DNA sequence: CCAACACTGGAAAGCGCTCTCCAAGCGCAT
DNA sequence: ATGCGCTTGGAGAGCGCTTTCCAGTGTTGG
């Protein structure tokens, strides 16, 4: 148990018998300070149990050692509470894990910030005020003005997922079209004739890309039209979409789902309908989340290296924090097809 | 695009033609300020695009509007990077979602902080220095000194999961023993004769409680000894544990797993071994995570209201932040059995 | 032997904000 | 008129830290 007031630099200085500035220098390892004093100061620090007040330090250095992870919660209108769904989705966890893998060793903190449509201005203001050194922006609806605002405000920021319109801001993204095309090629190659797809919400840019990538690749193989149902990236919605698809197209023999969770749902629906996978119907998912490996039959899917992407986003961001004039950079990851049992 | 320097209170005051203090009062809604001035100040705020600097404010008010979510990463030694596993686990997401549901409407931020064994002192120091108003502590290994340190330092904190030894600190927890007993009773009631369990790591207090709860309940029903295998809460480990159990006890007809992921793994192993669930072997999991509903057959499990618990933890914490003399409170949630198809 | 020069340590000025304290202004009763 | 209590705005002291600037000291070359 300690006294009410915490020791400050001043206190340490008094104990060590030097000035505040000297203590500050020693603690920050700046300039050549007499080794004797150096030692003296450190022992005074130990003795007083001094811990620097990061708030005060940040106020003057304009550096906080914190990165904001900005999550859009524009979807909250749903009756199903958005938060539980979003945070429980493997997507969120993988991103956090990827970010942490680079932030943690550097001692950088992560601050979670949810922001609705009216929270944009305060957010940018706080960021400019140095609440965080930079921001990683997640899962933004298309045409959200935030990236533009961030760029204008010259706040170091990196998007995960490309911005809807070209904006001078760094981002990491996956070549979603290519990934979907991989799935299409595989399905066609297996000899599937009647294909269908389970898409994600149209507001999500990645969904749209996966859609068009799949369609375009199939068109190249001569499939003009592909029946489609839209889900919301949950397993449940995938299951329902699959049932609807099956009802409309009983002959279908190949399905591509825009994420693994929906693919898993599709697997269930197919099972219930007595279809064998992959013999009767081949299924390909997207993401290569842990659930894909765990499923039976194990899910063939498109690998989305989200952890790597998030880690890279963190690195890009930190680079820009250290050097604000660093060029804007965008990295597009190439997906790969992970063939397991369902296709 | 704005000028380099951000407007400060001073600037607003100059524009409005009043003093800094007056602007501060208006912005914080304090005291009776002449309505005319009030309006004048707000228009000056608009005009300058002023945003309060939270850092500076926190420095003097000693309030940050931020709660730290402390995650122990003592398990990192694993070759399998701890982070990806932990953050991807539904556990983490459910907690974050639960916390956010309370914090978000109040405008409180969440700061993620991972802390290893040697990070304890700095963490407590930062907390005392007002880096965050309080802390929610997650998934601590048994006998971690952190709760005690926090209590001694009088830092508002709430644990999720009870402390290993009695310490004057608030916490929310689940009656794990009761939950496990519920599972045991159900299994016995179904007529299972040869029971087994898949436990979690022994360092996790909740694991231990589920173990003893299950054992004790079975003992009441006359089962003296229960074969057991230990997993690490992943689906994979559950699958392996199940195989081992099956090899050792081919006759077994009922299994309790300490979490859903491991139960799901067990389901896979049972399937591979040609056992029907629940006809040949009944399975009960723990947590009622989303995967439990989604599994086929749908998993009978013990419901762990983690979101509610996290939300309550947030409320307890905020109460203590507002009133540091508020009594320490502990809330134990009662689990319920969710009967689905596997038992 | 003295000037020029590193080098070190201290004083003090802020970073942007809140909040206590005080002076000024006003209405009212004496 | 004068005194009193009340409201209201401003001046200024800090929150704990970094960092610039300067004085003092020891060191070297001319």
mmCIF file of C-alpha atoms (C1' of nucleotides) in Angstrom, chain D residues 4-29:
data_model
loop_
_atom_site.group_PDB
_atom_site.id
_atom_site.type_symbol
_atom_site.label_atom_id
_atom_site.label_comp_id
_atom_site.label_asym_id
_atom_site.label_seq_id
_atom_site.Cartn_x
_atom_site.Cartn_y
_atom_site.Cartn_z
ATOM 1 C "C1'" DC D 4 -24.901 42.805 2.427
ATOM 2 C "C1'" DG D 5 -25.442 38.615 -0.197
ATOM 3 C "C1'" DC D 6 -25.581 36.806 -4.551
ATOM 4 C "C1'" DT D 7 -24.261 35.859 -9.304
ATOM 5 C "C1'" DT D 8 -20.806 35.977 -12.956
ATOM 6 C "C1'" DG D 9 -16.288 36.465 -15.433
ATOM 7 C "C1'" DG D 10 -11.286 36.645 -15.297
ATOM 8 C "C1'" DA D 11 -6.591 35.890 -13.552
ATOM 9 C "C1'" DG D 12 -3.558 32.537 -12.470
ATOM 10 C "C1'" DA D 13 -1.870 28.491 -10.361
ATOM 11 C "C1'" DG D 14 -1.067 24.197 -11.266
ATOM 12 C "C1'" DC D 15 -1.492 18.771 -13.367
ATOM 13 C "C1'" DG D 16 3.626 16.083 -14.477
ATOM 14 C "C1'" DC D 17 6.385 16.102 -17.903
ATOM 15 C "C1'" DT D 18 10.038 17.528 -21.782
ATOM 16 C "C1'" DT D 19 13.230 20.534 -23.684
ATOM 17 C "C1'" DT D 20 15.460 24.779 -24.794
ATOM 18 C "C1'" DC D 21 18.544 27.795 -23.190
ATOM 19 C "C1'" DC D 22 22.282 29.171 -20.328
ATOM 20 C "C1'" DA D 23 25.819 29.005 -16.710
ATOM 21 C "C1'" DG D 24 29.388 26.519 -14.790
ATOM 22 C "C1'" DT D 25 33.096 23.211 -15.099
ATOM 23 C "C1'" DG D 26 36.942 20.783 -16.848
ATOM 24 C "C1'" DT D 27 39.841 20.135 -21.103
ATOM 25 C "C1'" DT D 28 42.644 21.250 -24.721
ATOM 26 C "C1'" DG D 29 45.465 23.986 -28.246
#
